[in-house]
Amino acid sequence: MRRPAVLTAVFVIAAVLAACSMGQRVDLGGPSAGNLIAAIAGEPDQLDPQKTTAYFSFEVLENVFDTLVEPDENLEMKPALAESWQVSPDHLTWTFHLRPGVTWQDGSPFSADDVVYSYRRIIDDKLANADKLGAVREVSAPDPATVVITLARPTPNLLTNLGGFKGMAIVQRHNVESGQIATHPVGTGPFAFAGRKSGDSITLMANKKYWGPAPKLPGVTFRFISEPSTALSALQAGEIDWTDNIPPQRVEQLKGDDSIHLAVIPSNDYWYLALNEARKPWNDVRVRQAIAYAIDRAAIVQATSYGTATANQLAIPKGNPWYTPYDRYRHDVGRATDLLRQAGVGHQSLDMLVTGDYPETVTAAQIIADNLAAVGITVNIRTVDFATWLDEQNSGHFDMLMMGWLGNIDPDDFYYAQHHTDGSSNAQKFSDPEVDRLLDAGRSEVDRTVRKDDYARAATIIADKVSYIFLYNASVIQAWTTNLHGYTARRDGAVRFRTAWLETGSTP
C-alpha cells in the first residue's frame, strides 16, 4: 500500500535541461544511461514480494518477479510462468505446465521445485497472503516442468489467487535462504534489481535472459518523490518520464496539457476507515454505526481526490460485475447522536492512525475530525511513516485508521482477508459467524450466481455491522512524457514497463 526525496541529482538534471530544447530528455550517462525515470510517492518498505503488503514495493517488484499466471488489461487471468493448465472434473486438482527455458536473473534454471518452494513458504511461514492458499492440500512437482496443486475444496478463484498481484510471486530458494532477497532480490521478470539508494531511488536493469519479448528499455530507475506537486513539476520539466503521484486538484487542468499524457482510469481500489473492536467503546456496533453516520463522504471525496474518486459504502464499485447497491449511511448527525446516546457513550477521544506516505489519509483525517467533533468525539490525528503505520496496525495500537486496498480483482480479494474472523488483515478484530460462513462458501462455490449472492449478503452484513466504514473508490491517475510509448495504465494499478520504450530526441 502507500518520503521526501528531491535530491542533488534532480537539480543537476534541471541545470542541464536549461541548456536544452524544451521537451528533450537529458541523459547524464553512467550505469543508468537511457533508463526510464519513474517517480513513485514513497519508498518500498522491503523487497521480498511475499512479505510486503506495500503498494510502493509492488510497483517496483511487479517488474522483477513473475507469478504462475497473471491478469491481462481486462483483469482476465492468462499464462505467465505457466503456459497452460488443466482442472479435474471435481475442481480439486489443478495441473500447471511450466514455460520451458525460463531462467532466474542470475542465470540459474527455473523449475517446478521453485514453485513448490514458493507456495510452501507462504503457507508454512504464514506470510501475508497465506489465506490465498487456504484451500491447498498439497503442492507437488511430478517433474521439473509440471506443478500439481491439490485442493481440499473447489476454489473458483484459484487463478486470481495465484496471479492477481505480486504478493504471490515465485521466489528463488537460494535468494531467500541466503537472506539476499531483502537487499538484492532475484526474480524471473523483465527487469533485474541493480541497486538501491536509501531514501532516493531503486534502479532496475533489463533482464537479457527474460523468457518473454526482450524489454525495450535498458532499465528503470524508480525515484521516491513524496510531494505530488514536485513530481508533476519534474515531469513537466523533463526530469522524469512517468509518475503516478499527480495532485488530484490538477487533473482537470492537465487534461488540456499536450506536453504530457494523462490517464485517469476507474479502478477497483477502495479506501476505508476501520475501528479497533478490541477496544471500548468501538466494540459496540452502535458506536461504529454512529461514526459511519457522522462522517461526510462527499466532503472526504472532494478533499482527497477533487472529484476524481467515487463515494461508495461498500468495497466493490458500480460497474464491476460483483457490485452490490448499498446506501444506508447518509451523512446524518442527528442519527449519529441518537446511536451514541443509546450506547451510553458521552464525550470520547479517538486516536486516528494515518500516514504521510499516503497523503489522502492525512487530508481525510482533518475532515473526519471536524465531522466527529459535531457528535462529541475528539479525534487525535497521529501521522506516522508507513512502516510505523503497519507496525501500529498489526499490534492493534489504534482506535481508528484509514487506508486503501489496491489491485483487487475477485470478490474474495475485497472481503476475506479483511473481514473473516481468521482473515490475515483483520486488524480491526471483526468477527461474525454468518459473514465467516458466507465468505467460506464464496471461496468454494462454482455456481457464479450463487457465489455472487453469497458475497452480496456478506458485504451487506459487513457494512451493517461496520467492520469497515467504506469511503470511496479511487481512480488510477498516472502521467507520462509523450516520448514514452508502449505503456498502458491499468485498472488494477499494476505498473508494468516490460513493453515500454522511450523515443530519443535530438541531443542538446
XYZ file of N, CA, C and O in Angstrom, residues 113-236:
496
model
N 10.207 -27.080 -8.883
C 10.575 -27.066 -7.472
C 10.527 -25.653 -6.896
O 10.242 -25.471 -5.712
N 10.836 -24.651 -7.729
C 10.780 -23.263 -7.273
C 9.350 -22.854 -6.934
O 9.107 -22.118 -5.975
N 8.408 -23.338 -7.729
C 7.000 -23.024 -7.472
C 6.544 -23.684 -6.178
O 5.894 -23.062 -5.333
N 6.893 -24.948 -6.015
C 6.531 -25.663 -4.785
C 7.132 -24.959 -3.576
O 6.442 -24.724 -2.569
N 8.420 -24.600 -3.655
C 9.073 -23.907 -2.541
C 8.363 -22.594 -2.223
O 8.115 -22.279 -1.049
N 8.023 -21.834 -3.243
C 7.393 -20.524 -3.035
C 6.052 -20.653 -2.328
O 5.769 -19.921 -1.365
N 5.216 -21.576 -2.780
C 3.899 -21.721 -2.171
C 3.986 -22.325 -0.771
O 3.247 -21.930 0.136
N 4.920 -23.285 -0.583
C 5.080 -23.864 0.752
C 5.589 -22.793 1.727
O 5.200 -22.774 2.890
N 6.443 -21.918 1.265
C 6.939 -20.831 2.130
C 5.794 -19.947 2.598
O 5.694 -19.600 3.777
N 4.917 -19.558 1.677
C 3.774 -18.715 2.041
C 2.887 -19.420 3.055
O 2.460 -18.832 4.052
N 2.622 -20.703 2.810
C 1.731 -21.470 3.694
C 2.398 -21.741 5.042
O 1.833 -21.446 6.096
N 3.602 -22.306 5.019
C 4.255 -22.757 6.255
C 4.687 -21.606 7.147
O 4.616 -21.699 8.377
N 5.128 -20.486 6.539
C 5.567 -19.323 7.325
C 4.422 -18.367 7.625
O 4.636 -17.332 8.253
N 3.230 -18.729 7.153
C 2.041 -17.894 7.383
C 2.303 -16.446 6.958
O 2.063 -15.490 7.711
N 2.772 -16.288 5.739
C 3.078 -14.961 5.228
C 1.796 -14.215 4.850
O 0.687 -14.755 4.964
N 1.956 -12.978 4.406
C 0.817 -12.075 4.241
C -0.314 -12.651 3.404
O -1.481 -12.347 3.637
N 0.014 -13.495 2.433
C -1.013 -13.994 1.520
C -1.338 -15.470 1.726
O -1.835 -16.126 0.812
N -1.078 -15.966 2.930
C -1.350 -17.380 3.199
C -2.808 -17.736 2.967
O -3.132 -18.859 2.560
N -3.713 -16.770 3.202
C -5.134 -17.059 3.005
C -5.460 -17.363 1.546
O -6.440 -18.051 1.251
N -4.639 -16.865 0.612
C -4.880 -17.149 -0.800
C -4.685 -18.631 -1.114
O -5.197 -19.136 -2.106
N -3.933 -19.304 -0.248
C -3.673 -20.730 -0.440
C -4.363 -21.561 0.631
O -3.980 -22.697 0.901
N -5.399 -20.998 1.224
C -6.081 -21.657 2.332
C -6.716 -22.984 1.975
O -6.892 -23.839 2.848
N -7.072 -23.181 0.718
C -7.705 -24.436 0.309
C -6.701 -25.463 -0.197
O -7.081 -26.586 -0.543
N -5.437 -25.108 -0.230
C -4.430 -26.001 -0.804
C -4.104 -27.136 0.164
O -3.740 -26.914 1.313
N -4.250 -28.354 -0.325
C -3.914 -29.540 0.471
C -2.481 -29.976 0.192
O -1.758 -30.407 1.086
N -2.058 -29.856 -1.054
C -0.711 -30.294 -1.419
C -0.260 -29.559 -2.676
O -1.057 -29.256 -3.566
N 1.035 -29.238 -2.715
C 1.665 -28.703 -3.923
C 2.824 -29.637 -4.246
O 3.675 -29.899 -3.392
N 2.858 -30.153 -5.454
C 3.899 -31.118 -5.805
C 4.443 -30.834 -7.201
O 3.827 -30.122 -7.996
N 5.623 -31.409 -7.446
C 6.274 -31.262 -8.750
C 6.612 -32.656 -9.271
O 7.699 -33.185 -9.015
N 5.699 -33.310 -9.995
C 5.969 -34.658 -10.510
C 7.137 -34.702 -11.485
O 7.760 -35.744 -11.662
N 7.430 -33.558 -12.110
C 8.610 -33.445 -12.962
C 8.996 -31.969 -13.003
O 8.217 -31.110 -12.558
N 10.180 -31.619 -13.516
C 10.642 -30.225 -13.471
C 9.761 -29.230 -14.217
O 9.873 -28.026 -13.984
N 8.886 -29.718 -15.083
C 8.061 -28.819 -15.889
C 6.600 -28.812 -15.478
O 5.774 -28.180 -16.153
N 6.251 -29.506 -14.394
C 4.842 -29.648 -14.024
C 4.646 -29.365 -12.537
O 5.415 -29.838 -11.699
N 3.593 -28.618 -12.246
C 3.199 -28.362 -10.862
C 1.762 -28.823 -10.692
O 0.896 -28.489 -11.521
N 1.508 -29.602 -9.641
C 0.153 -30.069 -9.356
C -0.283 -29.497 -8.013
O 0.415 -29.648 -7.001
N -1.420 -28.816 -8.021
C -1.986 -28.264 -6.791
C -3.265 -29.026 -6.478
O -4.196 -29.057 -7.291
N -3.281 -29.674 -5.317
C -4.448 -30.427 -4.869
C -5.169 -29.617 -3.811
O -4.544 -29.114 -2.861
N -6.486 -29.494 -3.974
C -7.276 -28.640 -3.095
C -8.180 -29.453 -2.172
O -8.612 -30.552 -2.517
N -8.489 -28.881 -1.034
C -9.427 -29.504 -0.101
C -10.862 -29.225 -0.508
O -11.780 -29.958 -0.114
N -11.060 -28.211 -1.296
C -12.400 -27.831 -1.748
C -12.273 -27.103 -3.085
O -11.211 -26.555 -3.395
N -13.333 -27.109 -3.882
C -13.277 -26.334 -5.121
C -12.948 -24.874 -4.820
O -13.440 -24.303 -3.839
N -12.113 -24.284 -5.650
C -11.680 -22.900 -5.443
C -11.786 -22.172 -6.775
O -10.839 -22.142 -7.570
N -12.950 -21.577 -7.049
C -13.177 -20.984 -8.367
C -12.249 -19.828 -8.698
O -12.051 -19.513 -9.863
N -11.695 -19.183 -7.669
C -10.818 -18.042 -7.914
C -9.340 -18.392 -7.725
O -8.520 -17.522 -7.433
N -8.983 -19.663 -7.903
C -7.599 -20.061 -7.677
C -6.634 -19.297 -8.581
O -5.576 -18.840 -8.134
N -6.975 -19.134 -9.851
C -6.065 -18.428 -10.755
C -5.842 -16.995 -10.300
O -4.712 -16.487 -10.330
N -6.910 -16.329 -9.866
C -6.763 -14.964 -9.353
C -5.897 -14.958 -8.105
O -5.051 -14.071 -7.920
N -6.090 -15.940 -7.237
C -5.267 -16.029 -6.030
C -3.790 -16.207 -6.362
O -2.921 -15.645 -5.696
N -3.506 -16.991 -7.395
C -2.117 -17.287 -7.742
C -1.442 -16.167 -8.518
O -0.213 -16.043 -8.477
N -2.228 -15.362 -9.209
C -1.589 -14.384 -10.094
C -2.131 -12.983 -10.057
O -1.697 -12.129 -10.824
N -3.086 -12.718 -9.153
C -3.730 -11.405 -9.153
C -2.820 -10.259 -8.788
O -3.072 -9.122 -9.159
N -1.738 -10.526 -8.062
C -0.792 -9.471 -7.680
C 0.510 -10.131 -7.251
O 0.581 -11.334 -7.015
N 1.565 -9.311 -7.129
C 2.904 -9.862 -6.948
C 3.185 -10.380 -5.535
O 4.280 -10.871 -5.262
N 2.215 -10.295 -4.639
C 2.381 -10.920 -3.337
C 2.478 -12.430 -3.447
O 2.931 -13.099 -2.523
N 2.075 -12.973 -4.601
C 2.158 -14.416 -4.844
C 3.285 -14.744 -5.821
O 3.262 -15.763 -6.500
N 4.288 -13.891 -5.880
C 5.414 -14.094 -6.789
C 6.161 -15.389 -6.490
O 6.225 -15.846 -5.350
N 6.732 -15.962 -7.537
C 7.593 -17.129 -7.378
C 9.004 -16.629 -7.057
O 9.571 -15.822 -7.803
N 9.537 -17.077 -5.927
C 10.843 -16.618 -5.463
C 11.866 -17.749 -5.554
O 11.508 -18.930 -5.627
N 13.138 -17.360 -5.536
C 14.231 -18.330 -5.641
C 14.672 -18.772 -4.250
O 14.942 -17.938 -3.384
N 14.746 -20.075 -4.049
C 15.072 -20.600 -2.722
C 16.405 -20.060 -2.190
O 16.501 -19.624 -1.044
N 17.460 -20.102 -3.009
C 18.769 -19.622 -2.558
C 18.709 -18.147 -2.190
O 19.315 -17.726 -1.189
N 17.996 -17.355 -2.967
C 17.868 -15.918 -2.697
C 17.213 -15.662 -1.349
O 17.601 -14.756 -0.607
N 16.238 -16.502 -1.014
C 15.547 -16.367 0.270
C 16.415 -16.874 1.411
O 16.638 -16.180 2.406
N 16.915 -18.091 1.287
C 17.620 -18.716 2.408
C 18.969 -18.058 2.700
O 19.465 -18.127 3.825
N 19.541 -17.381 1.721
C 20.783 -16.637 1.946
C 20.513 -15.276 2.588
O 21.442 -14.607 3.029
N 19.247 -14.885 2.615
C 18.873 -13.584 3.154
C 19.041 -12.449 2.160
O 18.728 -11.289 2.470
N 19.485 -12.752 0.943
C 19.763 -11.709 -0.031
C 18.506 -11.093 -0.635
O 18.563 -9.998 -1.194
N 17.379 -11.781 -0.511
C 16.157 -11.248 -1.115
C 15.793 -9.890 -0.535
O 15.178 -9.058 -1.201
N 16.193 -9.627 0.692
C 15.865 -8.346 1.339
C 16.641 -7.184 0.743
O 16.169 -6.042 0.760
N 17.831 -7.456 0.217
C 18.682 -6.384 -0.303
C 18.984 -6.502 -1.792
O 19.312 -5.508 -2.441
N 18.875 -7.695 -2.330
C 19.139 -7.906 -3.750
C 18.252 -9.036 -4.266
O 18.707 -10.165 -4.446
N 16.978 -8.750 -4.494
C 16.043 -9.783 -4.939
C 16.378 -10.295 -6.331
O 16.828 -9.544 -7.196
N 16.149 -11.585 -6.523
C 16.360 -12.225 -7.822
C 15.045 -12.836 -8.272
O 14.451 -13.659 -7.563
N 14.566 -12.426 -9.438
C 13.313 -12.950 -9.968
C 13.502 -13.519 -11.354
O 14.625 -13.772 -11.797
N 12.390 -13.704 -12.043
C 12.422 -14.164 -13.437
C 11.827 -13.108 -14.359
O 11.625 -13.356 -15.540
N 11.515 -11.930 -13.835
C 10.804 -10.902 -14.578
C 11.657 -10.148 -15.577
O 12.861 -10.404 -15.730
N 11.055 -9.171 -16.269
C 11.730 -8.470 -17.368
C 12.865 -7.552 -16.934
O 13.722 -7.212 -17.752
N 12.882 -7.149 -15.664
C 13.947 -6.276 -15.175
C 14.557 -6.872 -13.911
O 13.846 -7.419 -13.061
N 15.867 -6.764 -13.787
C 16.592 -7.290 -12.641
C 17.001 -6.155 -11.715
O 17.302 -5.042 -12.171
N 17.013 -6.429 -10.436
C 17.435 -5.439 -9.448
C 18.901 -5.082 -9.673
O 19.758 -5.958 -9.834
N 19.200 -3.760 -9.692
C 20.568 -3.298 -9.920
C 21.141 -2.554 -8.729
O 22.349 -2.590 -8.499
N 20.291 -1.879 -7.954
C 20.822 -1.149 -6.815
C 19.770 -0.290 -6.147
O 18.712 0.005 -6.715
N 20.079 0.107 -4.915
C 19.157 0.931 -4.134
C 19.935 2.012 -3.403
O 20.981 1.733 -2.802
N 19.434 3.244 -3.454
C 19.940 4.343 -2.651
C 18.841 4.691 -1.658
O 17.805 5.241 -2.049
N 19.054 4.332 -0.408
C 18.021 4.523 0.602
C 17.559 5.967 0.634
O 18.363 6.897 0.656
N 16.234 6.146 0.624
C 15.653 7.478 0.632
C 15.663 8.174 -0.701
O 15.145 9.294 -0.825
N 16.214 7.551 -1.722
C 16.372 8.203 -3.021
C 15.746 7.416 -4.164
O 14.765 7.851 -4.772
N 16.255 6.207 -4.409
C 15.814 5.520 -5.621
C 16.174 4.042 -5.598
O 17.008 3.594 -4.815
N 15.524 3.306 -6.489
C 15.851 1.917 -6.794
C 16.023 1.827 -8.302
O 15.198 2.350 -9.064
N 17.082 1.144 -8.727
C 17.348 1.016 -10.155
C 17.257 -0.449 -10.580
O 17.792 -1.342 -9.909
N 16.561 -0.666 -11.679
C 16.449 -1.987 -12.296
C 17.120 -1.943 -13.664
O 17.147 -0.888 -14.312
N 17.646 -3.072 -14.107
C 18.213 -3.143 -15.450
C 17.510 -4.242 -16.231
O 16.969 -5.189 -15.653
N 17.492 -4.090 -17.531
C 16.809 -5.068 -18.383
C 17.396 -6.456 -18.175
O 18.614 -6.624 -18.093
N 16.503 -7.418 -18.057
C 16.907 -8.815 -17.897
C 17.082 -9.439 -19.279
O 16.098 -9.756 -19.958
N 18.322 -9.622 -19.685
C 18.600 -10.152 -21.014
C 18.220 -11.626 -21.142
O 18.189 -12.170 -22.243
N 17.950 -12.263 -19.993
C 17.559 -13.669 -20.008
C 16.043 -13.838 -19.921
O 15.550 -14.954 -19.722
N 15.296 -12.748 -20.010
C 13.843 -12.805 -19.824
C 13.189 -13.744 -20.835
O 13.536 -13.746 -22.014
N 12.217 -14.524 -20.338
C 11.564 -15.530 -21.172
C 10.618 -14.926 -22.208
O 10.292 -15.560 -23.207
N 10.149 -13.715 -21.966
C 9.246 -13.052 -22.899
C 10.010 -12.173 -23.868
O 11.238 -12.223 -23.939
N 9.292 -11.356 -24.632
C 9.967 -10.403 -25.516
C 10.936 -9.533 -24.711
O 10.611 -9.065 -23.623
N 12.126 -9.320 -25.227
C 13.142 -8.560 -24.510
C 12.655 -7.148 -24.211
O 12.046 -6.500 -25.079
N 12.864 -6.656 -22.996
C 12.478 -5.272 -22.679
C 13.143 -4.295 -23.640
O 14.300 -4.476 -24.036
N 12.426 -3.256 -24.001
C 12.954 -2.265 -24.932
C 13.712 -1.158 -24.213
O 14.400 -0.360 -24.852
N 13.547 -1.087 -22.895
C 14.274 -0.114 -22.088
C 15.537 -0.747 -21.532
O 15.519 -1.923 -21.160
N 16.642 -0.012 -21.416
C 17.837 -0.576 -20.768
C 17.648 -0.764 -19.276
O 18.336 -1.564 -18.649
N 16.677 -0.028 -18.710
C 16.410 -0.158 -17.286
C 15.367 0.849 -16.838
O 14.876 1.664 -17.616
N 15.018 0.770 -15.560
C 14.055 1.690 -14.957
C 14.624 2.154 -13.624
O 15.082 1.323 -12.823
N 14.611 3.449 -13.384
C 15.008 3.994 -12.089
C 13.776 4.573 -11.424
O 13.133 5.477 -11.966
N 13.404 4.009 -10.289
C 12.264 4.489 -9.519
C 12.765 5.503 -8.488
O 13.524 5.149 -7.582
N 12.365 6.753 -8.638
C 12.726 7.786 -7.671
C 11.586 7.957 -6.683
O 10.415 7.790 -7.036
N 11.918 8.283 -5.448
C 10.918 8.464 -4.403
C 10.675 9.962 -4.217
O 11.520 10.673 -3.667
N 9.541 10.432 -4.707
C 9.167 11.847 -4.580
C 7.797 11.901 -3.932
O 6.786 11.591 -4.564
N 7.758 12.272 -2.667
C 6.522 12.167 -1.901
C 5.533 13.285 -2.198
O 4.327 13.099 -2.058
N 6.025 14.455 -2.603
C 5.149 15.609 -2.816
C 4.607 15.598 -4.246
O 5.373 15.701 -5.214
N 3.280 15.465 -4.416
C 2.718 15.369 -5.770
C 3.083 16.546 -6.679
O 3.383 16.346 -7.859
N 3.056 17.778 -6.144
C 3.363 18.929 -6.990
C 4.814 18.889 -7.462
O 5.127 19.297 -8.591
N 5.703 18.362 -6.635
C 7.109 18.229 -7.025
C 7.263 17.186 -8.130
O 8.006 17.383 -9.097
N 6.556 16.076 -7.978
C 6.621 15.033 -9.005
C 6.083 15.540 -10.335
O 6.673 15.303 -11.398
N 4.974 16.263 -10.299
C 4.391 16.788 -11.530
C 5.326 17.811 -12.176
O 5.525 17.784 -13.400
N 5.901 18.696 -11.372
C 6.832 19.687 -11.915
C 8.029 19.009 -12.567
O 8.509 19.442 -13.629
N 8.513 17.934 -11.934
C 9.639 17.199 -12.503
C 9.268 16.578 -13.846
O 10.068 16.565 -14.784
N 8.037 16.077 -13.947
C 7.576 15.508 -15.214
C 7.490 16.583 -16.280
O 7.960 16.397 -17.413
N 6.889 17.707 -15.940
C 6.710 18.775 -16.918
C 8.036 19.381 -17.347
O 8.167 19.880 -18.469
